[in-house]
Coordinates of C-alpha atoms in Angstrom, one line a residue:
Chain A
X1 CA -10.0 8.5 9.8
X2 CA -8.1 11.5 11.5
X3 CA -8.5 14.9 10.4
X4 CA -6.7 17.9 11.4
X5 CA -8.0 21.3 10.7
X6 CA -5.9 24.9 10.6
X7 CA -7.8 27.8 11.7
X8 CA -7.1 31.4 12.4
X9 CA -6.4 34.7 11.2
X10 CA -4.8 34.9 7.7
X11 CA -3.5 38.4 7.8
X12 CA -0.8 39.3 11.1
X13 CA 0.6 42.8 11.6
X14 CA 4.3 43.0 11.8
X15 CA 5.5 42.7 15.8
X16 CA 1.9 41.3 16.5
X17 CA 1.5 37.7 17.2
X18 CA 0.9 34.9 15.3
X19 CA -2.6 32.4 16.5
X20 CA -3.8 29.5 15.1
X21 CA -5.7 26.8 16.0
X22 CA -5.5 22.8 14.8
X23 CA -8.5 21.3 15.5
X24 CA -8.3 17.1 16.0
X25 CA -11.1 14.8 14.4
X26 CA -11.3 10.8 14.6
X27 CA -8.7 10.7 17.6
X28 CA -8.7 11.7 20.6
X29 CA -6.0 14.4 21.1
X30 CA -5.2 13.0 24.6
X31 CA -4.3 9.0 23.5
X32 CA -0.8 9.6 23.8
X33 CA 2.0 8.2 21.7
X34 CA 1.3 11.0 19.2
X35 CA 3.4 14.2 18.8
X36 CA 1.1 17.3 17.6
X37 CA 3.3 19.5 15.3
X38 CA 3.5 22.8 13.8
X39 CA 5.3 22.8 10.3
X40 CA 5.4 26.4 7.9
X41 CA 6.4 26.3 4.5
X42 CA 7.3 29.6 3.1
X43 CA 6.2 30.2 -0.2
X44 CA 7.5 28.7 -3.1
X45 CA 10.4 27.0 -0.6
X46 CA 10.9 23.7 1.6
X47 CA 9.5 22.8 5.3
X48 CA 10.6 23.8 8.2
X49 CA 9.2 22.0 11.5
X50 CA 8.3 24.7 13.8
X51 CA 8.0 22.2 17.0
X52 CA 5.3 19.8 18.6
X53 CA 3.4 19.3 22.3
X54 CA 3.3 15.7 23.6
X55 CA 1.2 16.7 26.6
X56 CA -0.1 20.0 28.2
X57 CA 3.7 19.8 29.9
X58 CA 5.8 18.5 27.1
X59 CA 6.8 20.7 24.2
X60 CA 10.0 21.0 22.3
X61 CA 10.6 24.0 19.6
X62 CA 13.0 24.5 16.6
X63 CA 15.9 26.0 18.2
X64 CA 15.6 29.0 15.4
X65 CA 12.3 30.0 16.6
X66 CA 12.4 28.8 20.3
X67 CA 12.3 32.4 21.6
X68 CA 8.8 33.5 20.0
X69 CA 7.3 30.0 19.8
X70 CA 4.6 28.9 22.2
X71 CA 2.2 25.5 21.4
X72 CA -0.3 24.8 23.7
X73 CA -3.0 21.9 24.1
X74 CA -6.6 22.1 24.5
X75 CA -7.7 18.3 25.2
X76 CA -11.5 19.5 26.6
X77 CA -11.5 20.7 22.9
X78 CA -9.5 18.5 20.9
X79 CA -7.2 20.8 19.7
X80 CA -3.4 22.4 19.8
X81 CA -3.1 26.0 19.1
X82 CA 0.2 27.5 17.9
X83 CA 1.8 31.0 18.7
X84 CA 4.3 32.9 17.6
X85 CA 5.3 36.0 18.7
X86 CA 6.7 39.7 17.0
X87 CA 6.0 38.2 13.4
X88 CA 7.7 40.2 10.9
X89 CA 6.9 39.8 6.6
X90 CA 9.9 36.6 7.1
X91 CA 6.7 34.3 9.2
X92 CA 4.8 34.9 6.1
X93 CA 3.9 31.3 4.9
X94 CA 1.6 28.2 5.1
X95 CA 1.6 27.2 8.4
X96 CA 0.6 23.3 8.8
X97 CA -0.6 21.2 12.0
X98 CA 0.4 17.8 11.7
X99 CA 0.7 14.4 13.7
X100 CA 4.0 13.0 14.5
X101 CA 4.3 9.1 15.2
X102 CA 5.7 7.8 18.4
X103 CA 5.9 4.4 19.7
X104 CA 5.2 3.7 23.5
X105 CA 7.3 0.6 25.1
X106 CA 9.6 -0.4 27.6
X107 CA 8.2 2.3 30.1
X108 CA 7.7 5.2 27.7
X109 CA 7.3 6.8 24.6
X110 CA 9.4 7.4 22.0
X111 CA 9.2 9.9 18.6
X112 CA 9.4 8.5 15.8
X113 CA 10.0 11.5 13.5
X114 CA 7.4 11.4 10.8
X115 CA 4.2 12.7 10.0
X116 CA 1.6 10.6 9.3
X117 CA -1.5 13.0 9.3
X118 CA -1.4 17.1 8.0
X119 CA -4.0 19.5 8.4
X120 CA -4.5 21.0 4.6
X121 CA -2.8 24.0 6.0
X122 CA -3.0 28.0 6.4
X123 CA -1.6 30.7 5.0
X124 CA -0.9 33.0 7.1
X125 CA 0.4 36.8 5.5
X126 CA 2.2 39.3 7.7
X127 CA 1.5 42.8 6.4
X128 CA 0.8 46.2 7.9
Chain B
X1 CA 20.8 23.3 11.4
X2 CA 20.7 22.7 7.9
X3 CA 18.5 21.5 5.2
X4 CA 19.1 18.3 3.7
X5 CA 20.3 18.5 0.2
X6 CA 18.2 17.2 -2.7
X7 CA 18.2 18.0 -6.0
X8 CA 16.0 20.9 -7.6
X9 CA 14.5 18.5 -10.0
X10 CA 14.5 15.5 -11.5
X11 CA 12.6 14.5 -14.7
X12 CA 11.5 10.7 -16.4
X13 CA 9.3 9.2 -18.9
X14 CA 6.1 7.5 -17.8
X15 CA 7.5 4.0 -17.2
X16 CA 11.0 5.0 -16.1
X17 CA 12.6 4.8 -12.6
X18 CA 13.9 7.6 -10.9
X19 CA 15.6 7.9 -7.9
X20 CA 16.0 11.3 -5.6
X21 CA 18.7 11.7 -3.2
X22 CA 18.6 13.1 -0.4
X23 CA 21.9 14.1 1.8
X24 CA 22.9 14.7 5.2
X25 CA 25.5 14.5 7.5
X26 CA 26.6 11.6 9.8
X27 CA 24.7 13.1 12.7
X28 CA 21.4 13.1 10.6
X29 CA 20.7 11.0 8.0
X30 CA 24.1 8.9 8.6
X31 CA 23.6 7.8 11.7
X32 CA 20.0 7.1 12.3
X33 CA 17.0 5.2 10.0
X34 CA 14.9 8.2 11.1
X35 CA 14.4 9.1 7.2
X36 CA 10.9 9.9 5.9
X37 CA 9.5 10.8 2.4
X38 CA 6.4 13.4 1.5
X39 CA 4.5 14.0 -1.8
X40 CA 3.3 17.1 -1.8
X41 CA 1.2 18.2 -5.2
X42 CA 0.7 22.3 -5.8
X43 CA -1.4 23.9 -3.5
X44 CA -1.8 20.5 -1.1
X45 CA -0.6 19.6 1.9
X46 CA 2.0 17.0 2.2
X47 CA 1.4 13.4 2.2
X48 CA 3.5 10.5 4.1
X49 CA 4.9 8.3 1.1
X50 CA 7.9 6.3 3.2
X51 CA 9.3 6.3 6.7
X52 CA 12.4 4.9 8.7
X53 CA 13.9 4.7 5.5
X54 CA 12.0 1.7 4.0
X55 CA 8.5 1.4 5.1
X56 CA 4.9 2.1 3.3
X57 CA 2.0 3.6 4.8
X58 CA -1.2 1.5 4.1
X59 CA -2.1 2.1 0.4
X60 CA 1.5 3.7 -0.9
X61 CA 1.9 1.6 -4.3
X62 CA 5.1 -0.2 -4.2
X63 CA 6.2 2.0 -7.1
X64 CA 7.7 3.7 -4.4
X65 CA 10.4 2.2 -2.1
X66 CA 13.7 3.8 0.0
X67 CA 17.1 3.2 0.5
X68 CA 19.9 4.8 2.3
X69 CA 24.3 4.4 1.8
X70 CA 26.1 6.4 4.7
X71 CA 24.9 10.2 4.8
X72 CA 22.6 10.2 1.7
X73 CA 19.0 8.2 1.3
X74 CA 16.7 7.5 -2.3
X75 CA 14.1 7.8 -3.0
X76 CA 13.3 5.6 -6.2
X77 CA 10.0 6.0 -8.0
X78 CA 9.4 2.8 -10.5
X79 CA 7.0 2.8 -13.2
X80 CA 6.6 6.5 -13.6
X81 CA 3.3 7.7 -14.2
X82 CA 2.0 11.4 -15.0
X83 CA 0.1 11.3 -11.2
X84 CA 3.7 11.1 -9.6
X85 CA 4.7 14.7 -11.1
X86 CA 4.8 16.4 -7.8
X87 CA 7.3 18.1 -5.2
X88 CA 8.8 15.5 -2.9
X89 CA 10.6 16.3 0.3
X90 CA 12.7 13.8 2.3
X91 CA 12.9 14.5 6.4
X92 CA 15.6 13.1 9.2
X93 CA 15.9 13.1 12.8
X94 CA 18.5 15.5 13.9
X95 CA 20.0 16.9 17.2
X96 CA 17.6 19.3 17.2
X97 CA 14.7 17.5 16.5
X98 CA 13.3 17.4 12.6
X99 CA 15.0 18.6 9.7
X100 CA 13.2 18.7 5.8
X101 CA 15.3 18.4 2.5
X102 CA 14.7 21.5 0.2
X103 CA 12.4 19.4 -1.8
X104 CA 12.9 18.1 -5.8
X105 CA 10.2 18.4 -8.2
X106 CA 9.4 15.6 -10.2
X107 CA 8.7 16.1 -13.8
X108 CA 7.3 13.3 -16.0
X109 CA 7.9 13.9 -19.6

């Protein structure tokens, strides 16, 4: 059964930057055909996908955030980390790891665009 | 790029079907069968409930089934029962990668 776990600080000064950490059980991060994402949900409101690393060269962010987004993989560790940078109160919100489905044929691999595992998730507060 | 539109809530009777829309436009939800569904209960992280549109994860009840017509896709919920009260969010592809609905909360009366 795949796990993911969150971890990390749960309190950010404005400007600082954002860490955390999704730790990857009962898969090995490095199998390939999956896409490890980021995904915040502010509270009280919807998702919003935040971006995903296919290998320690392959990462694709939400346009929105692109500028102060960086998400990194760890595969000696089994884990992806996430950060985001200059975090004002507006970052403030559960921030979820979560494994994206791809298929791999025909010479490559393809997203799929849905999430079949989540980490439970962490909330993360931005707050002098 | 925007969120799909669903409504704020919906509401049924244990027994009842309901059925949750969720709307896009043509270069989203119209044009692709990248459509995926997530019950998410207060507090909890989402879980995977359909995907492509159609298709159940292993050990999804068929209670629980998708369809799309042009830019909108349902989600249609048969045999409501009190466990199903819940938020649910639909997600598409989009040109920018992954877009979420604003979520409808599911109320069973």
């Amino acid at each position: 059964q795949v796990q993911l776990q969150e971890s990390g600080p749960g309190l950010v000064k404005p400007s600082q930057t954002l860490s955390l950490t999704c730790t990857v059980s009962g898969d090995s991060i490095n199998s390939g055909g999956y896409y490890w994402s980021w995904i915040r949900q502010h509270p009280g409101k919807g998702l919003e996908w935040i971006g995903y690393i296919y290998d320690s060269e392959s990462a694709y962010y939400n346009p929105s955030l692109k500028s102060r987004v960086t998400i990194s993989l760890d595969t000696s560790k089994n884990h992806f980390s996430l950060r985001l940078s200059f975090v004002t109160a507006a970052d403030t919100a559960v921030y979820y790891c979560a494994r994206e489905m791809g298929y791999c044929g025909g010479g490559g691999c393809y997203r799929q665009y849905y999430f079949d595992y989540w980490g439970q998730g962490a909330l993360v507060t931005v707050s002098s | 790029q925007s969120a799909l539109t669903q409504p704020a809530s919906v509401s049924g009777s244990p027994g009842q079907s309901i059925t949750i829309s969720c709307t896009g436009i043509s270069s989203d939800v119209g044009d692709y069968n990248y459509v995926s569904w997530y019950q998410q209960y207060p507090g909890k992280a989402p879980t995977l409930i359909l995907y492509e549109v159609t298709n159940r994860p292993s050990g999804v009840p068929y209670r629980f089934s998708g369809s799309k017509s042009g830019n909108t896709a349902s989600l249609t919920i048969s045999g409501l029962q009190a466990k199903d009260e819940a938020d649910y969010y639909c997600s598409s592809y989009t040109s920018t990668s992954v877009v979420f609905g604003g979520g409808t909360k599911v109320t069973v009366l």
